[in-house]
Short mmCIF file of C-alpha atoms in Angstrom, two decimals:
data_model
loop_
_atom_site.label_atom_id
_atom_site.label_comp_id
_atom_site.label_asym_id
_atom_site.label_seq_id
_atom_site.Cartn_x
_atom_site.Cartn_y
_atom_site.Cartn_z
CA ASN A 1 20.73 276.60 57.23
CA GLY A 2 21.83 274.09 59.83
CA ILE A 3 18.27 272.83 60.32
CA GLY A 4 16.08 273.91 57.43
CA GLY A 5 18.72 273.95 54.71
CA SER A 6 20.23 270.61 55.65
CA VAL A 7 16.82 268.90 55.78
CA HIS A 8 15.76 270.26 52.40
CA HIS A 9 19.00 269.75 50.49
CA GLN A 10 20.09 266.45 52.05
CA GLY A 11 16.70 265.03 53.03
CA PHE A 12 15.71 264.18 49.46
CA THR A 13 18.21 261.34 49.29
CA VAL A 14 16.73 259.79 52.48
CA MET A 15 13.28 259.73 50.89
CA PHE A 16 14.60 258.68 47.46
CA LEU A 17 13.97 254.93 47.65
CA PRO A 18 10.83 255.06 49.87
CA VAL A 19 9.20 257.52 47.45
CA ALA A 20 10.22 255.38 44.47
CA GLU A 21 8.77 252.25 46.08
CA SER A 22 5.61 253.99 47.29
CA LEU A 23 4.79 255.52 43.91
CA GLY A 24 6.16 252.66 41.78
CA LEU A 25 8.93 254.71 40.15
CA SER A 26 12.27 253.88 38.59
CA ARG A 27 15.38 255.60 39.93
CA ALA A 28 15.54 257.78 36.84
CA GLN A 29 11.93 258.93 37.41
CA THR A 30 12.63 259.71 41.05
CA ALA A 31 15.82 261.60 40.23
CA LEU A 32 13.87 263.56 37.61
CA VAL A 33 11.99 265.35 40.41
CA PHE A 34 15.25 266.70 41.81
CA SER A 35 16.47 267.57 38.31
CA LEU A 36 13.29 269.48 37.48
CA ALA A 37 13.67 271.38 40.74
CA ARG A 38 17.16 272.40 39.71
CA ALA A 39 15.89 273.44 36.28
CA GLU A 40 13.27 275.60 37.96
CA ASN A 41 15.96 277.15 40.19
CA GLY A 42 17.97 277.91 37.09
CA VAL A 43 15.06 279.79 35.53
CA ILE A 44 14.22 281.91 38.57
CA GLY A 45 17.79 282.21 39.94
CA PRO A 46 18.54 285.52 38.19
CA ILE A 47 15.18 286.91 39.33
CA THR A 48 15.61 285.94 42.98
CA GLY A 49 19.19 287.23 42.88
CA TRP A 50 17.98 290.61 41.65
CA LEU A 51 15.23 290.68 44.31
CA VAL A 52 17.71 289.90 47.10
CA ASP A 53 20.04 292.70 45.91
CA LYS A 54 17.10 295.13 45.69
CA TYR A 55 15.14 294.34 48.87
CA GLY A 56 17.68 292.56 51.07
CA PRO A 57 17.73 288.96 52.31
CA ARG A 58 15.16 289.10 55.14
CA PRO A 59 11.92 289.62 53.14
CA LEU A 60 12.92 286.87 50.69
CA MET A 61 13.84 284.49 53.53
CA ILE A 62 10.55 285.00 55.34
CA ALA A 63 8.43 284.50 52.22
CA GLY A 64 10.52 281.57 50.99
CA THR A 65 10.46 279.73 54.31
CA ILE A 66 6.67 280.03 54.57
CA ILE A 67 6.32 278.63 51.04
CA VAL A 68 8.70 275.73 51.80
CA GLY A 69 6.80 274.84 54.98
CA ILE A 70 3.42 274.84 53.27
CA GLY A 71 4.92 272.87 50.39
CA TYR A 72 6.18 270.02 52.57
CA ILE A 73 2.79 269.80 54.31
CA MET A 74 1.14 269.55 50.88
CA LEU A 75 3.75 266.97 49.79
CA SER A 76 2.82 264.70 52.70
CA ARG A 77 -0.68 264.35 51.22
CA THR A 78 0.31 263.54 47.62
CA THR A 79 -0.55 260.07 46.33
CA SER A 80 0.54 260.26 42.68
CA TYR A 81 3.75 260.97 40.81
CA ARG A 82 2.13 263.94 39.05
CA ASP A 83 1.08 265.61 42.32
CA PHE A 84 4.47 264.89 43.91
CA VAL A 85 6.27 266.58 40.99
CA LEU A 86 3.96 269.60 40.93
CA VAL A 87 4.25 270.28 44.68
CA TYR A 88 7.99 269.70 44.88
CA ILE A 89 8.81 271.80 41.80
CA PHE A 90 6.32 274.66 41.95
CA VAL A 91 5.98 275.12 45.71
CA ILE A 92 8.90 273.68 47.70
CA SER A 93 11.63 274.42 45.19
CA ILE A 94 10.51 278.00 44.56
CA GLY A 95 10.53 278.74 48.30
CA ALA A 96 13.87 277.04 48.91
CA SER A 97 15.58 278.89 46.07
CA THR A 98 15.13 282.17 47.98
CA SER A 99 15.07 281.19 51.66
CA PHE A 100 18.35 279.32 52.13
CA MET A 101 21.74 279.58 50.46
CA GLN A 102 21.07 282.46 48.06
CA ALA A 103 19.94 284.91 50.73
CA THR A 104 22.39 283.89 53.46
CA THR A 105 25.49 284.04 51.26
CA THR A 106 24.39 287.49 50.05
CA ALA A 107 24.13 288.75 53.62
CA LEU A 108 27.51 287.30 54.57
CA ASN A 109 29.13 288.76 51.47
CA ALA A 110 27.79 292.18 52.46
CA TRP A 111 29.08 291.99 56.04
CA PHE A 112 32.54 290.53 55.41
CA VAL A 113 35.40 291.07 52.96
CA ARG A 114 38.72 290.03 54.54
CA ARG A 115 37.01 287.24 56.51
CA ARG A 116 34.70 286.19 53.71
CA GLY A 117 36.21 282.72 53.41
CA ILE A 118 35.78 281.72 57.05
CA VAL A 119 32.21 283.03 57.37
CA MET A 120 31.12 281.39 54.11
CA ALA A 121 32.73 278.20 55.41
CA ILE A 122 30.85 278.41 58.73
CA ASN A 123 27.61 278.90 56.79
CA SER A 124 28.39 275.89 54.59
CA ALA A 125 29.48 273.83 57.60
CA SER A 126 26.10 274.51 59.22
CA PHE A 127 24.46 272.53 56.42
CA ARG A 128 26.73 269.57 57.10
CA LEU A 129 26.53 269.81 60.89
CA GLY A 130 22.76 269.94 60.67
CA GLY A 131 22.86 267.04 58.23
CA ALA A 132 24.95 264.97 60.64
CA PHE A 133 21.98 264.94 63.03
CA MET A 134 18.99 265.58 60.80
CA VAL A 135 19.68 262.96 58.08
CA PRO A 136 19.85 259.96 60.47
CA LEU A 137 16.85 261.35 62.40
CA LEU A 138 14.89 261.82 59.20
CA SER A 139 15.80 258.29 58.15
CA LEU A 140 14.42 256.92 61.42
CA VAL A 141 11.14 258.76 60.86
CA VAL A 142 10.91 257.56 57.25
CA LEU A 143 11.61 253.93 58.15
CA LYS A 144 9.22 253.90 61.13
CA TRP A 145 6.32 256.08 59.97
CA GLY A 146 6.87 256.62 56.24
CA TRP A 147 8.10 259.44 54.03
CA GLU A 148 4.69 261.16 54.18
CA THR A 149 4.95 261.66 57.95
CA ALA A 150 8.54 262.85 57.56
CA ALA A 151 7.45 265.44 54.98
CA LEU A 152 4.68 266.66 57.31
CA TRP A 153 7.13 267.08 60.19
CA ILE A 154 9.55 268.98 57.96
CA GLY A 155 6.80 271.40 56.93
CA VAL A 156 5.73 272.11 60.51
CA MET A 157 9.36 272.56 61.57
CA MET A 158 9.98 275.09 58.79
CA ILE A 159 7.07 277.26 59.89
CA VAL A 160 7.49 276.94 63.67
CA LEU A 161 11.29 277.07 63.99
CA MET A 162 12.70 278.66 60.85
CA ILE A 163 10.53 281.74 60.38
CA PRO A 164 11.46 283.30 63.78
CA LEU A 165 15.17 282.91 62.91
CA THR A 166 14.79 284.89 59.68
CA LEU A 167 13.81 287.97 61.71
CA PHE A 168 17.43 288.31 62.89
CA MET A 169 18.81 288.80 59.36
CA ARG A 170 20.25 292.24 58.50
CA ARG A 171 21.01 293.59 55.04
CA SER A 172 24.38 295.36 55.35
CA PRO A 173 26.62 296.97 58.00
CA GLU A 174 26.29 300.42 56.41
CA GLN A 175 22.61 300.54 57.43
CA TYR A 176 23.76 300.48 61.05
CA GLY A 177 26.66 302.91 60.79
CA MET A 178 29.26 300.16 60.46
CA LEU A 179 31.55 298.80 57.77
CA PRO A 180 32.46 295.23 56.73
CA ASP A 181 34.86 293.32 58.99
CA GLY A 182 34.57 296.00 61.68
CA ASP A 183 36.68 298.47 59.65
CA THR A 184 36.62 302.16 60.49
CA ARG A 185 35.83 304.81 57.89
CA ASP A 186 39.35 306.23 58.17
CA LEU A 187 40.78 302.97 56.88
CA ARG A 188 38.38 302.96 53.95
CA GLU A 189 39.28 306.53 52.95
CA VAL A 190 42.86 305.48 52.33
CA GLY A 191 41.51 303.89 49.13
CA ALA A 192 40.41 300.55 47.84
CA ARG A 193 42.24 297.49 49.00
CA GLU A 194 45.01 296.30 46.76
CA VAL A 195 43.65 294.42 43.76
CA SER A 196 45.77 291.30 43.53
CA GLY A 197 45.55 287.51 43.62
CA THR A 198 41.95 286.52 44.21
CA LYS A 199 40.81 289.34 46.45
CA SER A 200 39.25 292.34 44.74
CA GLY A 201 38.33 294.07 47.99
CA GLU A 202 35.84 296.88 47.55
CA ALA A 203 36.01 296.84 43.73
CA ASP A 204 32.29 296.40 43.02
CA TRP A 205 31.54 295.37 39.46
CA GLU A 206 28.30 296.08 37.66
CA VAL A 207 26.51 293.02 36.28
CA GLY A 208 27.14 293.99 32.66
CA GLU A 209 30.85 294.42 33.34
CA ALA A 210 31.21 291.19 35.29
CA VAL A 211 29.62 288.86 32.75
CA LYS A 212 31.99 290.09 30.02
CA THR A 213 35.15 289.13 31.91
CA ARG A 214 37.16 285.98 31.34
CA ALA A 215 37.05 285.40 35.11
CA PHE A 216 33.25 285.09 35.08
CA HIS A 217 33.28 282.46 32.33
CA VAL A 218 36.07 280.45 33.94
CA LEU A 219 34.28 280.62 37.30
CA ALA A 220 31.06 279.50 35.62
CA ALA A 221 32.82 276.53 34.00
CA GLY A 222 34.34 275.41 37.30
CA THR A 223 31.03 275.82 39.11
CA VAL A 224 29.14 273.78 36.50
CA LEU A 225 31.70 270.97 36.58
CA ARG A 226 31.79 270.65 40.36
CA MET A 227 28.04 270.95 40.92
CA SER A 228 27.09 268.54 38.13
CA VAL A 229 28.98 265.80 39.97
CA HIS A 230 28.29 266.83 43.55
CA GLY A 231 24.55 267.14 42.94
CA ALA A 232 24.25 263.81 41.15
CA VAL A 233 26.24 261.94 43.79
CA PHE A 234 24.26 263.39 46.67
CA VAL A 235 20.89 262.64 45.10
CA HIS A 236 22.01 259.01 44.77
CA ILE A 237 24.32 258.78 47.80
CA ILE A 238 22.13 256.47 49.90
CA PRO A 239 21.12 254.25 46.95
CA LEU A 240 24.82 254.22 46.00
CA LEU A 241 25.87 253.13 49.48
CA GLN A 242 23.19 250.44 49.46
CA TRP A 243 24.65 249.28 46.13
CA LYS A 244 27.89 248.90 48.12
CA ASP A 245 25.94 246.60 50.51
CA ALA A 246 25.12 249.10 53.28
CA SER A 247 21.71 248.84 54.97
CA PRO A 248 19.26 251.75 54.54
CA GLN A 249 19.83 253.02 58.10
CA GLY A 250 23.56 252.25 57.89
CA ALA A 251 23.80 254.32 54.70
CA ALA A 252 21.96 257.24 56.35
CA ASN A 253 24.24 257.00 59.39
CA MET A 254 27.29 257.01 57.13
CA VAL A 255 26.07 260.16 55.38
CA GLY A 256 25.48 261.77 58.78
CA ILE A 257 28.98 260.86 60.00
CA LEU A 258 30.46 262.16 56.75
CA ALA A 259 28.67 265.47 57.28
CA LEU A 260 29.98 265.66 60.85
CA VAL A 261 33.56 264.92 59.79
CA SER A 262 33.30 267.48 56.98
CA VAL A 263 32.52 270.36 59.37
CA PRO A 264 36.06 270.97 60.73
CA LEU A 265 37.52 270.46 57.24
CA ILE A 266 35.19 273.07 55.73
CA ILE A 267 35.95 275.61 58.46
CA LEU A 268 39.71 274.96 58.28
CA LEU A 269 39.81 275.40 54.50
CA GLY A 270 37.70 278.56 54.82
CA TRP A 271 40.18 280.01 57.33
CA ILE A 272 43.15 279.06 55.14
CA SER A 273 41.47 280.53 52.05
CA ASP A 274 41.42 283.98 53.67
CA ARG A 275 45.21 283.79 53.71
CA PHE A 276 46.07 281.89 50.54
CA SER A 277 44.64 281.45 47.04
CA ARG A 278 41.08 280.12 47.10
CA GLN A 279 41.55 278.84 43.55
CA LYS A 280 44.44 276.56 44.45
CA ILE A 281 42.63 275.28 47.55
CA LEU A 282 39.58 274.47 45.43
CA ALA A 283 41.76 272.68 42.89
CA GLY A 284 43.29 270.51 45.61
CA ALA A 285 39.88 269.75 47.11
CA TYR A 286 38.51 268.48 43.79
CA VAL A 287 41.57 266.35 43.09
CA LEU A 288 40.86 264.60 46.41
CA SER A 289 37.13 264.35 45.66
CA GLY A 290 37.74 262.85 42.23
CA THR A 291 40.14 260.33 43.76
CA GLY A 292 37.48 259.38 46.31
CA LEU A 293 34.90 258.64 43.61
CA LEU A 294 37.36 256.52 41.64
CA LEU A 295 38.30 254.54 44.75
CA MET A 296 34.63 253.92 45.56
CA ASN A 297 34.52 251.49 42.63
CA PHE A 298 37.32 249.34 43.99
CA VAL A 299 36.74 249.21 47.76
CA ASP A 300 34.34 247.02 49.71
CA GLY A 301 33.22 246.94 53.31
CA THR A 302 32.16 249.76 55.61
CA VAL A 303 35.68 250.99 56.39
CA GLY A 304 36.87 251.09 52.79
CA VAL A 305 33.73 252.80 51.52
CA PHE A 306 33.80 255.36 54.31
CA LEU A 307 37.47 256.20 53.65
CA ALA A 308 36.59 256.86 50.00
CA LEU A 309 33.73 259.07 51.21
CA LEU A 310 36.18 261.03 53.37
CA LEU A 311 38.16 261.94 50.25
CA PHE A 312 34.88 262.98 48.59
CA SER A 313 34.31 265.41 51.49
CA GLY A 314 36.68 267.81 49.73
CA SER A 315 33.72 268.58 47.51
CA GLU A 316 31.75 269.61 50.60
CA ALA A 317 34.27 272.38 51.28
CA GLY A 318 34.05 273.59 47.70
CA SER A 319 30.64 275.24 48.02
CA ALA A 320 31.74 277.88 50.53
CA LEU A 321 34.91 278.79 48.66
CA ASN A 322 33.10 278.85 45.30
CA TRP A 323 30.60 281.47 46.50
CA ALA A 324 33.28 283.41 48.36
CA LEU A 325 35.08 283.72 45.01
CA VAL A 326 32.05 285.47 43.52
CA GLY A 327 32.45 288.19 46.16
CA ASP A 328 36.25 288.26 45.80
CA LEU A 329 36.08 288.75 42.06
CA PHE A 330 33.10 291.06 41.69
CA GLY A 331 32.46 292.72 45.08
CA ARG A 332 29.38 293.20 47.27
CA LYS A 333 26.98 295.45 45.38
CA LYS A 334 25.62 292.97 42.81
CA PHE A 335 26.64 289.69 44.45
CA ALA A 336 23.21 288.05 44.48
CA THR A 337 22.43 289.07 40.89
CA ILE A 338 25.76 287.77 39.57
CA ARG A 339 25.36 284.56 41.53
CA GLY A 340 21.82 284.30 40.19
CA ILE A 341 23.10 284.57 36.61
CA LEU A 342 25.31 281.55 37.30
CA ALA A 343 22.24 279.57 38.40
CA PRO A 344 20.87 278.64 34.92
CA MET A 345 24.30 277.30 33.96
CA TYR A 346 24.94 274.95 36.85
CA ASN A 347 21.28 274.01 37.26
CA ALA A 348 21.15 272.95 33.61
CA ALA A 349 23.88 270.43 34.45
CA LEU A 350 22.04 269.40 37.61
CA PHE A 351 18.94 268.77 35.53
CA VAL A 352 20.85 266.20 33.45
CA THR A 353 23.32 264.43 35.73
CA PRO A 354 21.05 262.97 38.47
CA VAL A 355 18.64 261.59 35.87
CA ALA A 356 21.55 260.27 33.80
CA ALA A 357 22.96 258.55 36.88
CA GLY A 358 19.58 256.96 37.62
CA TRP A 359 19.16 255.88 33.99
CA ILE A 360 22.63 254.31 33.98
CA PHE A 361 21.81 252.36 37.14
CA ASP A 362 18.44 251.26 35.75
CA LYS A 363 20.21 249.89 32.65
CA THR A 364 23.35 248.42 34.26
CA GLU A 365 22.31 247.87 37.91
CA SER A 366 25.63 249.51 38.79
CA TYR A 367 26.99 252.97 39.67
CA GLU A 368 30.44 252.14 38.26
CA ILE A 369 30.14 254.34 35.15
CA VAL A 370 28.68 257.16 37.26
CA LEU A 371 31.62 257.11 39.67
CA LEU A 372 34.26 256.93 36.94
CA THR A 373 32.69 259.80 35.01
CA GLY A 374 32.24 261.86 38.18
CA GLY A 375 35.89 261.41 39.11
CA GLY A 376 36.99 262.63 35.68
CA LEU A 377 34.72 265.71 35.88
CA PHE A 378 36.07 266.57 39.33
CA PHE A 379 39.63 266.46 37.94
CA ALA A 380 38.51 268.81 35.15
CA ALA A 381 37.00 271.18 37.75
CA ALA A 382 40.33 271.20 39.61
CA ILE A 383 42.15 272.31 36.45
CA VAL A 384 39.60 275.05 35.73
CA PHE A 385 39.71 276.52 39.26
CA PHE A 386 43.51 276.40 39.27
CA SER A 387 43.54 278.53 36.10
CA LEU A 388 41.07 281.14 37.41
CA GLN A 389 42.49 284.66 37.76
CA ALA A 390 40.83 287.79 39.11
CA PRO A 391 39.57 290.38 36.60
CA VAL A 392 41.83 293.42 36.59
CA ARG A 393 40.74 297.03 36.52
CA ASP A 394 42.92 300.08 36.52
CA VAL A 395 43.96 300.48 40.20
CA LEU A 396 43.46 304.24 40.06
CA ASP A 397 39.92 303.71 38.79
CA VAL A 398 39.20 301.35 41.71
CA ALA A 399 40.58 303.87 44.21
CA ALA A 400 38.54 306.67 42.67
CA ARG A 401 35.34 304.59 42.91
CA ALA A 402 36.05 303.76 46.55
CA LYS A 403 36.73 307.38 47.46
CA ALA A 404 33.58 308.56 45.69
CA LYS A 405 31.55 305.92 47.52
CA ALA A 406 32.97 306.95 50.92
CA THR A 407 32.26 310.60 50.17
CA ALA A 408 28.67 309.85 49.18
CA GLU A 409 28.12 307.82 52.36
CA GLU A 410 29.38 310.70 54.53
CA GLN A 411 27.04 313.14 52.83
#
């Protein structure tokens, strides 16, 4: 994730303007590529989630990484908007939807329960730490040799460096005679962990049960709100910073520094979230992020813009805690499938908002409306996460399920 994931998810914004200029596109047309990719992820998200739950993360990661690598090599040879869209949507995006965040969060959710927040945070921080180095480096390549050469290098890197790393992935601790968090079997036989607050411990929910709960729908609403803004801002982040009078390389450097500064914040909030309510921490993070977007309209100069970006970094921490909540609320057994069901919802928003932001800029030559709207949506996300409560089952039923599961494992 630190190398491959950061390049794929944050690299698009580095190539945004060079691709637009090379192919003669408007910003709305360029953003449409990213939006179509998200729409495609939304369609196949439930399928890839089910496949990860059924076969484990490693096979999906290997296949997905190979597809991504080949896709970027193909992308480097495209010369038309049509070919660029087809390769990015139907090759790169399909591979990325299985090889990065979906598979890794599923593995982490299987291996950790009490420490779920901190390990999800470390995983999320790896994206940002990788981005702190890879985004400025990618920008240098793009400015010196062109986006086509950068895409070729990304493809080779995926195949040469990323595929060997996928071989170290393991499905679950039970396959190796262990239990999550290093627990012993004696501790598990005492019964399920207490179901309270945001932690549902070993209470695994079936997919049909989970999607009927109020918690699932509230979680879905909060996820859609936060990702619709975060995705749109990050697609346009370098064009946005250039609108605030930063140079292309200066904007890329600023994004890299922001990613670097976000790393300790993400890890700290992940550690805190294992001890306090993740919902309240998420609410606070999105209040800060919304404030940062509003301030971006009224500040000028490198220092002022960067300080506003620092407030926006609260959104960076939200990803880890958001996916940790899926495990907290619904357990380990069907994590990837439940997360996959969320994909069409938030990807539908991500299909609209980046294109809308580009269209607004094309019409007004300003990101002011985008920033004001994004700030308001972040405040709405904060309210939704603050109101989220764990689904409640009968405690005796949870304990009975846990005891039956432990007995079956021993036999």
